[in-house]
Structures are given as structure tokens and as C-alpha cells.
PDB file of C-alpha atoms in Angstrom:
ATOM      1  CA  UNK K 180     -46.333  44.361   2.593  1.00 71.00           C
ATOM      2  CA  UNK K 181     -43.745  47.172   1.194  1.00 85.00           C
ATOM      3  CA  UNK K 182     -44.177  46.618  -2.683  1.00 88.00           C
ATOM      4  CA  UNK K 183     -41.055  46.706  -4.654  1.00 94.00           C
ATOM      5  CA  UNK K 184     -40.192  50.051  -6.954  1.00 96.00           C
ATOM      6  CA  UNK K 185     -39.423  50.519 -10.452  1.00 98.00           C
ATOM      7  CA  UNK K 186     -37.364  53.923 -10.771  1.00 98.00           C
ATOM      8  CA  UNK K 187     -37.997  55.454 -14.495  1.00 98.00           C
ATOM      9  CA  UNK K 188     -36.354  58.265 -15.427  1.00 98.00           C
ATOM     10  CA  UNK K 189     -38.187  59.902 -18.392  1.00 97.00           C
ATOM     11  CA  UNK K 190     -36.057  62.430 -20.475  1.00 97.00           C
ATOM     12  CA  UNK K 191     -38.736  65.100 -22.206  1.00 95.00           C
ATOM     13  CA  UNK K 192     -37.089  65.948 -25.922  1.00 95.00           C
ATOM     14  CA  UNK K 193     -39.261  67.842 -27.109  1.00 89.00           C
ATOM     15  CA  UNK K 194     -40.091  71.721 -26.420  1.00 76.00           C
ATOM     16  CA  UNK K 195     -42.594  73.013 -28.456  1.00 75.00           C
ATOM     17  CA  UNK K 196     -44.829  70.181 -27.221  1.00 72.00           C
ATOM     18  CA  UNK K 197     -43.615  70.383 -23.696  1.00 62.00           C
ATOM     19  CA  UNK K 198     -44.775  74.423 -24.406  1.00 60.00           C
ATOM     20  CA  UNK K 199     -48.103  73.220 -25.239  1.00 57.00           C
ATOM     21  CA  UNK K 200     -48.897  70.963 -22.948  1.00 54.00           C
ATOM     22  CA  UNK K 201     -45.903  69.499 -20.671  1.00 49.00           C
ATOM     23  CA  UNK K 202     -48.139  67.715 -18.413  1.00 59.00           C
ATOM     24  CA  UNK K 203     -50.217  65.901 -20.998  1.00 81.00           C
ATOM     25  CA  UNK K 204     -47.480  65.566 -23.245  1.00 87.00           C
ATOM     26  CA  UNK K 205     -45.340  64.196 -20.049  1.00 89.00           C
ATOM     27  CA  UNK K 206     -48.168  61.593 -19.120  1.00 92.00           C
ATOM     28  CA  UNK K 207     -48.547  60.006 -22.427  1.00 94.00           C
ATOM     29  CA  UNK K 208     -44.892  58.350 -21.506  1.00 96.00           C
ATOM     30  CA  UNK K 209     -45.725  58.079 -17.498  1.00 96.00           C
ATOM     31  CA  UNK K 210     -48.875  56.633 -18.446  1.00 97.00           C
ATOM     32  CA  UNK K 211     -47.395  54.479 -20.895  1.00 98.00           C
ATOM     33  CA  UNK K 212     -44.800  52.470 -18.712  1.00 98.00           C
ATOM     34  CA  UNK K 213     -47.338  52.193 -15.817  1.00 97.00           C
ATOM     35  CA  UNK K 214     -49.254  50.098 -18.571  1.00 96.00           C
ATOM     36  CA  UNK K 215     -52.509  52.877 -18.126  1.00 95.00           C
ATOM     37  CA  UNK K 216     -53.195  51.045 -14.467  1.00 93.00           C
ATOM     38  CA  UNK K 217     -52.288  47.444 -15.353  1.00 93.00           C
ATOM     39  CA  UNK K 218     -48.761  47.415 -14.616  1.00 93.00           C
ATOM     40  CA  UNK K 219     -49.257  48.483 -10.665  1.00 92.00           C
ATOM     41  CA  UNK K 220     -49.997  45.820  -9.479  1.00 90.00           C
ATOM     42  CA  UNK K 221     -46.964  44.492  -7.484  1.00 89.00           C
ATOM     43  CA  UNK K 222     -44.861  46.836  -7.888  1.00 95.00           C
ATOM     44  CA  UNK K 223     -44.654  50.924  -7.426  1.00 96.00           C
ATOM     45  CA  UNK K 224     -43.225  52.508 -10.446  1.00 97.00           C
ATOM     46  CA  UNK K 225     -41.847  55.914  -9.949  1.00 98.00           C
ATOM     47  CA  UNK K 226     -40.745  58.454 -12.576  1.00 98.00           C
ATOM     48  CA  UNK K 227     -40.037  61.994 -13.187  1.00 97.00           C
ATOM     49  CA  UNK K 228     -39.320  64.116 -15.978  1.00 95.00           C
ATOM     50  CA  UNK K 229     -35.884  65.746 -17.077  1.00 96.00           C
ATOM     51  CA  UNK K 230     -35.391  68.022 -19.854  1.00 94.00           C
ATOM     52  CA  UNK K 231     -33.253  67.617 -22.279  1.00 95.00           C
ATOM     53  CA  UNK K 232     -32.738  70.797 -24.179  1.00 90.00           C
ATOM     54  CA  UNK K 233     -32.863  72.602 -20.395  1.00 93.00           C
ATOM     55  CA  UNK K 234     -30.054  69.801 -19.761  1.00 96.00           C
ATOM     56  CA  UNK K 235     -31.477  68.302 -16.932  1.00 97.00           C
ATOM     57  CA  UNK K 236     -30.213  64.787 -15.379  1.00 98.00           C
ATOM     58  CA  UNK K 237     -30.450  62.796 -12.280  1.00 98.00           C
ATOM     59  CA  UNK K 238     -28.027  63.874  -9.823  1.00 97.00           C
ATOM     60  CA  UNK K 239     -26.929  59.801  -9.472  1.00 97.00           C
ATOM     61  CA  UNK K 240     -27.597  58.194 -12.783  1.00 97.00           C
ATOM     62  CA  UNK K 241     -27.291  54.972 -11.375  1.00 96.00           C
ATOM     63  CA  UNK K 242     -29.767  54.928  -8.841  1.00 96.00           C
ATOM     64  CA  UNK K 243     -32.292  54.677 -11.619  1.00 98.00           C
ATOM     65  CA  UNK K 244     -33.646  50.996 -12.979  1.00 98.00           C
ATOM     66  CA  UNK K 245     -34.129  52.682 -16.824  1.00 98.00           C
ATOM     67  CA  UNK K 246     -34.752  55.408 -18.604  1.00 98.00           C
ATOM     68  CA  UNK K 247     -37.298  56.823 -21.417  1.00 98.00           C
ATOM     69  CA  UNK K 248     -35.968  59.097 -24.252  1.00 98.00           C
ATOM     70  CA  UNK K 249     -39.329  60.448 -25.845  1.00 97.00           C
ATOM     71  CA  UNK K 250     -39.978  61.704 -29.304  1.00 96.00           C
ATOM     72  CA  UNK K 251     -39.012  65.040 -30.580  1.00 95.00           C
ATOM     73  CA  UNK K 252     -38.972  67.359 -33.745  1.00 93.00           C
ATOM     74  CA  UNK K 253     -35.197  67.681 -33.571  1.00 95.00           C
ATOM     75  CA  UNK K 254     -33.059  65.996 -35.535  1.00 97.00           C
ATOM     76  CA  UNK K 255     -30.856  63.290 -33.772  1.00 98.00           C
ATOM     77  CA  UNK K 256     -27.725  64.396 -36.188  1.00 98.00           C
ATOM     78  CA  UNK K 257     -28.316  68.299 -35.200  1.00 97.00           C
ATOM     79  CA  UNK K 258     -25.619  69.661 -33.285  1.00 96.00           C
ATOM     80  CA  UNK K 259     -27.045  71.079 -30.640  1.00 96.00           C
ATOM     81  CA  UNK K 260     -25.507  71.536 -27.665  1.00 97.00           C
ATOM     82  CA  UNK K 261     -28.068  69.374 -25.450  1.00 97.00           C
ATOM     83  CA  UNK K 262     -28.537  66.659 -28.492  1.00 98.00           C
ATOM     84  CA  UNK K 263     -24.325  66.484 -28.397  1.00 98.00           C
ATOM     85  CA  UNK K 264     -24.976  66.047 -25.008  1.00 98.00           C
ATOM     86  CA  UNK K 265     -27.455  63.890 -24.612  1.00 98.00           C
ATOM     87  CA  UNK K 266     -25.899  61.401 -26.696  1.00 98.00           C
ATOM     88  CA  UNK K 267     -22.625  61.975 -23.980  1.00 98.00           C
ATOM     89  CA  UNK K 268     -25.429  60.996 -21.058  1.00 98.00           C
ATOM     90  CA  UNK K 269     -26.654  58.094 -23.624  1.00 98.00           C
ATOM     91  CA  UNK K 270     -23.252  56.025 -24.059  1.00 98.00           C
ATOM     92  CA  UNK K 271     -22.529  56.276 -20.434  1.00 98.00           C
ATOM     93  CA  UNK K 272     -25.607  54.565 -19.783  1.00 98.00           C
ATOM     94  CA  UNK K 273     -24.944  52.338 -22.402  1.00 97.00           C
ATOM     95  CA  UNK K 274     -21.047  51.421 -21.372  1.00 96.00           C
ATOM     96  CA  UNK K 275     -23.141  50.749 -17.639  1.00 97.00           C
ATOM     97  CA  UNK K 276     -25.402  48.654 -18.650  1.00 97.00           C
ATOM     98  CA  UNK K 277     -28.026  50.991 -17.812  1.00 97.00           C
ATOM     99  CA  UNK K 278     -31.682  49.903 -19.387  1.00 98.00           C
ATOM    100  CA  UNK K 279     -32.527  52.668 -21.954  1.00 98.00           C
ATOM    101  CA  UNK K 280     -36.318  52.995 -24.220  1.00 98.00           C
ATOM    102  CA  UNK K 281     -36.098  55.089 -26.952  1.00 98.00           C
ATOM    103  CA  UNK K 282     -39.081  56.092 -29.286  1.00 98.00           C
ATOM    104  CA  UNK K 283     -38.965  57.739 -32.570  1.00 98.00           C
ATOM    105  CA  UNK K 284     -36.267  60.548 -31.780  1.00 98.00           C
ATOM    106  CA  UNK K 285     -35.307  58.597 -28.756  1.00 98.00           C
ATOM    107  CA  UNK K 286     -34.960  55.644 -30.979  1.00 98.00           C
ATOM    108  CA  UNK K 287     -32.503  57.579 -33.730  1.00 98.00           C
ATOM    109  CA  UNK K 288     -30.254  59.494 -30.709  1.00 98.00           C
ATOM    110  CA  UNK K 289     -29.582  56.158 -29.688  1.00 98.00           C
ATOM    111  CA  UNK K 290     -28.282  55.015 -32.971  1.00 98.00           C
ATOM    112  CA  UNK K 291     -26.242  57.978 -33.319  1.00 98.00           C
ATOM    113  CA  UNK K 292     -24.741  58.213 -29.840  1.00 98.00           C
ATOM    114  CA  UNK K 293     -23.572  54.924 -30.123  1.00 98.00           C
ATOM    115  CA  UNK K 294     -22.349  54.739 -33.808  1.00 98.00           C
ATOM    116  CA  UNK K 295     -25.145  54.111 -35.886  1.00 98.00           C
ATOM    117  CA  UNK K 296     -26.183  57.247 -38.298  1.00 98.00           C
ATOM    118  CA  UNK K 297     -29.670  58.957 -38.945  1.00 98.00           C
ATOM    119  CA  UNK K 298     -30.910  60.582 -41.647  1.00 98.00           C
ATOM    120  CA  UNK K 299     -33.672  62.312 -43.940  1.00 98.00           C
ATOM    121  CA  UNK K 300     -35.671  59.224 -45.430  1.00 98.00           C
ATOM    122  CA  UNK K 301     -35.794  59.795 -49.229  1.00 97.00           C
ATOM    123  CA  UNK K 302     -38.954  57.590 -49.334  1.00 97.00           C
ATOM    124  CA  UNK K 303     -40.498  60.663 -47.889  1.00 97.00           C
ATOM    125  CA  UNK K 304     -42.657  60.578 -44.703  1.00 98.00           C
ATOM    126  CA  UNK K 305     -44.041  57.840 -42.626  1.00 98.00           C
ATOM    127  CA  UNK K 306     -47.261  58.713 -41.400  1.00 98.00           C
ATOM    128  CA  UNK K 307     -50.268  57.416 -39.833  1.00 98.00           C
ATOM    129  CA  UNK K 308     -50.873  53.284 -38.864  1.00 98.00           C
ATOM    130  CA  UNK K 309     -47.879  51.005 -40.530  1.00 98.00           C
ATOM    131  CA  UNK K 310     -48.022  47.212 -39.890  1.00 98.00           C
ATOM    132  CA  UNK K 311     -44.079  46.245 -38.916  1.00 98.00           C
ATOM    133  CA  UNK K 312     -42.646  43.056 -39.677  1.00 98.00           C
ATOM    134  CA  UNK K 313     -40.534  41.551 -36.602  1.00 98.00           C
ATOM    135  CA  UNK K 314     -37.650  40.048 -37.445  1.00 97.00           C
ATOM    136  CA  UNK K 315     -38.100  35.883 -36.495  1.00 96.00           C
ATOM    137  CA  UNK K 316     -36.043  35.952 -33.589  1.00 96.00           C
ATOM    138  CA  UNK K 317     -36.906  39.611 -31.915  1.00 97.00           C
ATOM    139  CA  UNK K 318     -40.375  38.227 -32.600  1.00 97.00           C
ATOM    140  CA  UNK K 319     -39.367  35.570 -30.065  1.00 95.00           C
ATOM    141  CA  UNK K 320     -37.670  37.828 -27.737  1.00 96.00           C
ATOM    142  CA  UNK K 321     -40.606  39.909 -27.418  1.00 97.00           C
ATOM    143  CA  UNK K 322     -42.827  36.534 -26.909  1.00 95.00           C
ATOM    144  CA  UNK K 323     -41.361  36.202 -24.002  1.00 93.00           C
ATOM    145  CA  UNK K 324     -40.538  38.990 -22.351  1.00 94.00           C
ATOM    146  CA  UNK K 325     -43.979  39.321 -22.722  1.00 94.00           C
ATOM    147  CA  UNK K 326     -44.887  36.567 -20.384  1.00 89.00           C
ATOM    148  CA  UNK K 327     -41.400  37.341 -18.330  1.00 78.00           C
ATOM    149  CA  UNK K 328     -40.539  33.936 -20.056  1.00 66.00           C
ATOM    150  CA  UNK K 329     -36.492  33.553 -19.581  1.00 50.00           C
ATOM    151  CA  UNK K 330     -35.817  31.412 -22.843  1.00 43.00           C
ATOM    152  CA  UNK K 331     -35.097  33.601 -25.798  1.00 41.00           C
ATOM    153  CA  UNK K 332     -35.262  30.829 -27.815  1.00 39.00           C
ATOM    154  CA  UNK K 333     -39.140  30.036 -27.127  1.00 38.00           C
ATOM    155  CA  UNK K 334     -40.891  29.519 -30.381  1.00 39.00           C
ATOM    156  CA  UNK K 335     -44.547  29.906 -29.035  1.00 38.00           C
ATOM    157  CA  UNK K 336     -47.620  30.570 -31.747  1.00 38.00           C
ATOM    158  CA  UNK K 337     -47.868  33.719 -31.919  1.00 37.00           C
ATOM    159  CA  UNK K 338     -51.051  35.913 -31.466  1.00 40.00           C
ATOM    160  CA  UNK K 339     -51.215  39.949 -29.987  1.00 55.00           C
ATOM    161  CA  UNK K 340     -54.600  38.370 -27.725  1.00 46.00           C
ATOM    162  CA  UNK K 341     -53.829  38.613 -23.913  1.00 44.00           C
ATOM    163  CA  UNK K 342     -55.686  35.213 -22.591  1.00 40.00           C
ATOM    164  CA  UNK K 343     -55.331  33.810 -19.082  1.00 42.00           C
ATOM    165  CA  UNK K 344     -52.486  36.908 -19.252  1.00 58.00           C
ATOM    166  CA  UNK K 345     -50.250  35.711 -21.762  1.00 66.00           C
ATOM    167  CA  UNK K 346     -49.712  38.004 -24.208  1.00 76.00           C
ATOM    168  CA  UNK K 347     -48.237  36.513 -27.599  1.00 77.00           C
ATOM    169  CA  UNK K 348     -47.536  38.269 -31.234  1.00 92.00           C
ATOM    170  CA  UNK K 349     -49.904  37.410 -34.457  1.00 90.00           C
ATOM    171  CA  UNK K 350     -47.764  36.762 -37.280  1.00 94.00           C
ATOM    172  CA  UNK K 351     -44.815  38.122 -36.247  1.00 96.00           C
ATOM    173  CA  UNK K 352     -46.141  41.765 -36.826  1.00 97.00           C
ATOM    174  CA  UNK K 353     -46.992  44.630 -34.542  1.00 98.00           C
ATOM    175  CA  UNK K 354     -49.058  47.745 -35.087  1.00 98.00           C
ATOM    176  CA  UNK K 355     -48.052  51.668 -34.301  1.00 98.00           C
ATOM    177  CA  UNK K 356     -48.564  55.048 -35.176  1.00 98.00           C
ATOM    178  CA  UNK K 357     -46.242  56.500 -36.900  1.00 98.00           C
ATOM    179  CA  UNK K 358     -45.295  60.370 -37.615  1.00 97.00           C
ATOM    180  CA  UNK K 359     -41.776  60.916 -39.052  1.00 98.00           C
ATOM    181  CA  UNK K 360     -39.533  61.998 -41.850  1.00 97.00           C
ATOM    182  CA  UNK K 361     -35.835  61.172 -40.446  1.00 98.00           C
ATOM    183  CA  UNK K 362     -35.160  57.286 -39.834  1.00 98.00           C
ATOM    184  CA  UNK K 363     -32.159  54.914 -39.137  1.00 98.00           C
ATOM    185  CA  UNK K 364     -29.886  53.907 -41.667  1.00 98.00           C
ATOM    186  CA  UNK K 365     -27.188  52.473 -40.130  1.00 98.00           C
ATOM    187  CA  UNK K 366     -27.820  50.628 -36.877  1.00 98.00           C
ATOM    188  CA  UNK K 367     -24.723  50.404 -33.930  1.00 98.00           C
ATOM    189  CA  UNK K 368     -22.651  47.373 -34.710  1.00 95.00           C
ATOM    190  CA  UNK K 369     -23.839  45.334 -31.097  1.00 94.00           C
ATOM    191  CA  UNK K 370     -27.481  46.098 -32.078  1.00 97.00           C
ATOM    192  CA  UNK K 371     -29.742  44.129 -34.095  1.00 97.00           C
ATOM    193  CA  UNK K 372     -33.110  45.741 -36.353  1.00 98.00           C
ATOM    194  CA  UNK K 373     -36.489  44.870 -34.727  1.00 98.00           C
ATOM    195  CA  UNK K 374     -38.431  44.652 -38.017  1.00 98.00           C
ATOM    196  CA  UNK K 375     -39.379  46.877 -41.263  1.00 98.00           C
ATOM    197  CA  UNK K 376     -41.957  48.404 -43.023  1.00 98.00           C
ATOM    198  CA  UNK K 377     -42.235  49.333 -46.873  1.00 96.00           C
ATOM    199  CA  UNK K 378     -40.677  52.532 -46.160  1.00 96.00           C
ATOM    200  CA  UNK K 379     -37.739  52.124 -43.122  1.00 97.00           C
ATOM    201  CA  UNK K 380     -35.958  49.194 -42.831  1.00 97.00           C
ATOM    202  CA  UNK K 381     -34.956  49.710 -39.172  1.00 98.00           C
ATOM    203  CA  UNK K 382     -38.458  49.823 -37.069  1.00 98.00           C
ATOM    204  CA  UNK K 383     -36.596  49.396 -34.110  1.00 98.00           C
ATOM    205  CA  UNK K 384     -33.425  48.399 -32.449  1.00 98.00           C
ATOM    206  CA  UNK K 385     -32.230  45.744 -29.526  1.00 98.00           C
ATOM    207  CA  UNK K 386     -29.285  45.417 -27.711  1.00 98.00           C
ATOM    208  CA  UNK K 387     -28.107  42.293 -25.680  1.00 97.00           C
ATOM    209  CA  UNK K 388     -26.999  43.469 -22.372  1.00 96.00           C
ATOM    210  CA  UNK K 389     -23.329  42.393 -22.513  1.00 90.00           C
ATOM    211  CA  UNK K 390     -23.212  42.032 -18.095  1.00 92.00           C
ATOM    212  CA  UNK K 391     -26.186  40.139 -17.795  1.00 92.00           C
ATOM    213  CA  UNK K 392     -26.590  37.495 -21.307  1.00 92.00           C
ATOM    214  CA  UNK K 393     -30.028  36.878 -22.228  1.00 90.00           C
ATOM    215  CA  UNK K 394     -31.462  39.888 -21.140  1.00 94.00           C
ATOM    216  CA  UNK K 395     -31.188  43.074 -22.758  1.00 97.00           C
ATOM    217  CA  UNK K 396     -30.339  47.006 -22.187  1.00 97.00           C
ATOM    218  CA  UNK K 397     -31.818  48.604 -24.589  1.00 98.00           C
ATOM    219  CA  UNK K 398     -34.733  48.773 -26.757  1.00 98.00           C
ATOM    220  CA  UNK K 399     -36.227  50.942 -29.376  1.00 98.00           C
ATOM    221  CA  UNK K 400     -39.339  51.796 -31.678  1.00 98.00           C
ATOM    222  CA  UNK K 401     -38.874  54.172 -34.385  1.00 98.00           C
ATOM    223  CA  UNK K 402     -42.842  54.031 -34.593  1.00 98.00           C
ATOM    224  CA  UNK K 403     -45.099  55.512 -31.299  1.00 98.00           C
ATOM    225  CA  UNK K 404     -46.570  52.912 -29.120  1.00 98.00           C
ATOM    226  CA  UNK K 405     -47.399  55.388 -26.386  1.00 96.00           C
ATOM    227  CA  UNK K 406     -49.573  57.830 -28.538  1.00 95.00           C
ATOM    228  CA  UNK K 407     -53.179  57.217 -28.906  1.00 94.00           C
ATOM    229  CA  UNK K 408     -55.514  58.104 -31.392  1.00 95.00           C
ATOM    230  CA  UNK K 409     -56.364  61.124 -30.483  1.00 92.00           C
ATOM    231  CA  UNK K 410     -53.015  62.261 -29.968  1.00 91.00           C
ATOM    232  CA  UNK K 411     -51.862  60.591 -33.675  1.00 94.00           C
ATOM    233  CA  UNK K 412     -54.392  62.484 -35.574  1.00 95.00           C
ATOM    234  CA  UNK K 413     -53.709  65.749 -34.255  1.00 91.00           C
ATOM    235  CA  UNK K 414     -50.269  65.794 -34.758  1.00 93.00           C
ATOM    236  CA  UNK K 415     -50.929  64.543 -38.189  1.00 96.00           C
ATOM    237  CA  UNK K 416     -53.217  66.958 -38.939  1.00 95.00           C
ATOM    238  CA  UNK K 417     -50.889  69.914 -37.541  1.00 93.00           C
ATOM    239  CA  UNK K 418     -47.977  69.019 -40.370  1.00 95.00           C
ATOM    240  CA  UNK K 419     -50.061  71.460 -42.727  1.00 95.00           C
ATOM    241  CA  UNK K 420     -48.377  73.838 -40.144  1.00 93.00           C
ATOM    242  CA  UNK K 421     -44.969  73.090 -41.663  1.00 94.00           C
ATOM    243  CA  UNK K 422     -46.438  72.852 -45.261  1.00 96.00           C
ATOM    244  CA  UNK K 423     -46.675  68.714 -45.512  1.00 96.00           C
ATOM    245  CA  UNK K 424     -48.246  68.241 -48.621  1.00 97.00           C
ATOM    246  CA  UNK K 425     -52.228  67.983 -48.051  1.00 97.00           C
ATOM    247  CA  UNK K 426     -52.313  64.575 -50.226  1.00 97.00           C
ATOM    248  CA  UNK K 427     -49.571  63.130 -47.283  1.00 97.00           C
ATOM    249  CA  UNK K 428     -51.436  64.028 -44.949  1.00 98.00           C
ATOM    250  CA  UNK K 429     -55.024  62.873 -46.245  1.00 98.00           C
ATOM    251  CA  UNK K 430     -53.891  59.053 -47.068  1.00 98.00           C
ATOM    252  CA  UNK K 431     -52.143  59.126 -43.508  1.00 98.00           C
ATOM    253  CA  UNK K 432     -55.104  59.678 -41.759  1.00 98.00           C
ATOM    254  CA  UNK K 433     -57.127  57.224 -43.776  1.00 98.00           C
ATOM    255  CA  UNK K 434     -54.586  54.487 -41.926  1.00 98.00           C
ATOM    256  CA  UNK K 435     -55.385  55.093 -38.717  1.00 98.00           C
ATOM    257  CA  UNK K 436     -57.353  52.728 -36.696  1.00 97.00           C
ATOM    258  CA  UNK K 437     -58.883  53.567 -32.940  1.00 95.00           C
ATOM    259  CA  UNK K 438     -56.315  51.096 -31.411  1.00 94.00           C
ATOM    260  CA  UNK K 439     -52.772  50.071 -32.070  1.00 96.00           C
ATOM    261  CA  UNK K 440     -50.260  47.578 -30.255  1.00 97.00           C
ATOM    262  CA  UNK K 441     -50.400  50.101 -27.592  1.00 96.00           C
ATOM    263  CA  UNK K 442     -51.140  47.863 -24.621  1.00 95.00           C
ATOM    264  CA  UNK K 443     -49.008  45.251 -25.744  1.00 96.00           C
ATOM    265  CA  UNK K 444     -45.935  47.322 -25.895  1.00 97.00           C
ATOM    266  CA  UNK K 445     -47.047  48.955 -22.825  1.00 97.00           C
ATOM    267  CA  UNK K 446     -46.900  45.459 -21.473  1.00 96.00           C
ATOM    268  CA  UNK K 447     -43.268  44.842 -23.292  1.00 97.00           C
ATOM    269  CA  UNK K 448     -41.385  47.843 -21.990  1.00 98.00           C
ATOM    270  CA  UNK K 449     -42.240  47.493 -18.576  1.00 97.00           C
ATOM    271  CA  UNK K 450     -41.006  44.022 -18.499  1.00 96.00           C
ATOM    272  CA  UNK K 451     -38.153  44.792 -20.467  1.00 97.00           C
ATOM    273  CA  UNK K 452     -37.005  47.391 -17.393  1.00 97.00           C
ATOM    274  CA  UNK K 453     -37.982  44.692 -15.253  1.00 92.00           C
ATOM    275  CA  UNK K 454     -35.584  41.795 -15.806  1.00 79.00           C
TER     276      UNK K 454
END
């Protein structure tokens, strides 16, 4: 039996990590939406990497079921030439109804492409493990496209355990590593805030599709569910490198736990390009 295909498209923004390491630093995102092996079941998912800031695209757009704009250290309100066009590429996906996943930089690029506005966060940085609070009803939403549940409106008890494969959320709260400075301030008037943390008030963003109601186009986590620990500390450890104050840095790294909500967002992305 000829399994379906999920077509990814996952647009690398980031150079001096892709310089590093573009394989690894590639597979933590292809890794990530195949749900590290879970997610392969029934289906085949196929991606491959385009580069942003070499201003690479798919030929046909459209021929793609989503699309994955990673994290970066650029700043979404730079003006670049490939972040002025990438945001281009980003509201004709949007006016098309094209699924998009933003995370972190991703996350902010989206806002600003489609009329929302970034900026420095004068609470200073965001570093390490951060506990977000959902907002009630994207708490639901996530509930159940968790369990590829069709009723937005679902109010099920909520707990981040996957029994008998139903994956729920404790509390209304998720867990992530976070590693940034610039945040969200203003969020695209058709778009609603996931949740908040003490020091960003937009942790995320959702958008209804507006072609197909009750589903939804595009998602976004300022936070990053597809590093792992590993990853997390090393990149926090590396902002001495750009003179982050040692302090910062120490009481970020005191945050961090081995495991975030990585497998559950895993879990939540791949459905969300699903439906």
C-alpha cells in the first residue's frame, strides 16, 4: 500500500549556524516535524531545505502542504534584501492559504510580513526553560489538534501525558527553550497570541485559515520546541561570544531541564500541516 506524503518545505534563516553545521543544524527542524520517528507511521513526510539569505524557493510554491521558517540571529525588522523578501514569499503564502510554522525568528517575520511589528524587548533577554501560559481557548485548539480532534471547542482535562496516544496539555501551560532578545509586540490583526510568559506577552501566534474555518494556516512559537538540551545549552553558553552579561547567562542555564514540550509540539505541528 502507497502511503500518503506530507511535502515540508523548510526555509534555513540562519547562516552562521548553517556555516557551522548545516546538516545538523538542518535536521534539528527535519527531525522535528517527522516527530524523531513517531510521526512515520502512515504517512511519508518529505522535506528539503531552502535558504533564505541565498534566496532560495520552490520552483511551484504550491505544490508544497507547509512550510518551516527556522530561527535566526537576524532581526525580522532588518532590511535586508532576503528578510524584505522573505516576508514578500511569506504573505503570498499567507493570501493562499498556504500552512506556514514559524519559530523564534520565523515566528517574528511572520508578524512583520503580515502587519504585526517586532522589536528589541526592554525586559532584556529570554533565556533558558520558561513555562508559557496558553491562552484558554488556544489551549483547546492545541487539545485537539493533538488528538486530530475536529471540535475547537473541546474542553478536555488537560495533562502533557501521551496515554493510549492521546496527548492532552497540564494546566494550560507548555514548556520550551528559549534564547532571544527581540520579541513581538504587536501581533497581525487576523491573528490571535498563543500564551505569555513574565517577560513577552506574545509566546506565539495562530491564525484561522479563512478558506477552510476551523482549521488553521499558520502557527507560531516565539520559544524553540525543536532544540534539545544539548543544543539549548550551547547556544546559551556561546552568548559570552557577543558579550551577554555572564550573570544572564549563569541563571539561564540554571532553568534548563533535560526535556521540554518537545515531543508534544513535535506531535502538534505535524498535525497542524496535516488537517
Amino acid at each position: 500500500m502507497i502511503k500518503p506524503t506530507l511535502k515540508i518545505a523548510i526555509i534555513v534563516t540562519d547562516e552562521s549556524l548553517e556555516y557551522l553545521n548545516k546538516e545538523d543544524f538542518f535536521k534539528l527542524y527535519d527531525n522535528f516535524i517527522r516527530g524523531y520517528g513517531e510521526n512515520e507511521h502512515d504517512i511519508e513526510i518529505i522535506t528539503q531545505r531552502f535558504s533564505s539569505f541565498d534566496k532560495e524557493w520552490p520552483t511551484d510554491p504550491f505544490l508544497w502542504d507547509g512550510y518551516i521558517i527556522t530561527g535566526s540571529v537576524a532581526n525580522a525588522y532588518d532590511q535586508d534584501e532576503w528578510i524584505l523578501l522573505l516576508k514578500q514569499r511569506i504573505v503570498e503564502l499567507a493570501n493562499n492559504d498556504i500552512k506556514i510554522f514559524g519559530v523564534c525568528f520565523g515566528h517574528q517575520i511572520i508578524a512583520e510580513a503580515l502587519g504585526g511589528k517586532c522589536e528589541k524587548n526592554q525586559k532584556g533577554w529570554e533565556i533558558g526553560q520558561t513555562t508559557i501560559k496558553l491562552e484558554k481557548n488556544v489551549s483547546n485548539v492545541f487539545s485537539n489538534l493533538l488528538n486530530n480532534n475536529n471540535n475547537n471547542n473541546n474542553n478536555n482535562n488537560n495533562n502533557n501525558n501521551n496515554n493510549n496516544n492521546n496527548f492532552e496539555i497540564i494546566d494550560d501551560e507548555i514548556s520550551l527553550y528559549q534564547i532571544h532578545q527581540d520579541h513581538v509586540t504587536i501581533i497581525p490583526n487576523d491573528m490571535i497570541s498563543i500564551g505569555t510568559t513574565e517577560k513577552s506577552n506574545v509566546q506565539g501566534m495562530l491564525r484561522e485559515s479563512k478558506s477552510k474555518p476551523g482549521t488553521f494556516n499558520i502557527l507560531s512559537f516565539q520559544g524553540h520546541p525543536e532544540f534539545d538540551y544539548n543544543f539549548i545549552h550551547l547556544l546559551i553558553v556561546d552568548l559570552k561570544s557577543i558579550n551577554v552579561d555572564q550573570e544572564i547567562i549563569e541563571n539561564g542555564l540554571k532553568t534548563l531541564q533535560k526535556t521540554s514540550d518537545q515531543q508534544l509540539i513535535s506531535k502538534l505541528v505535524f498535525n497542524f500541516f496535516k488537517k
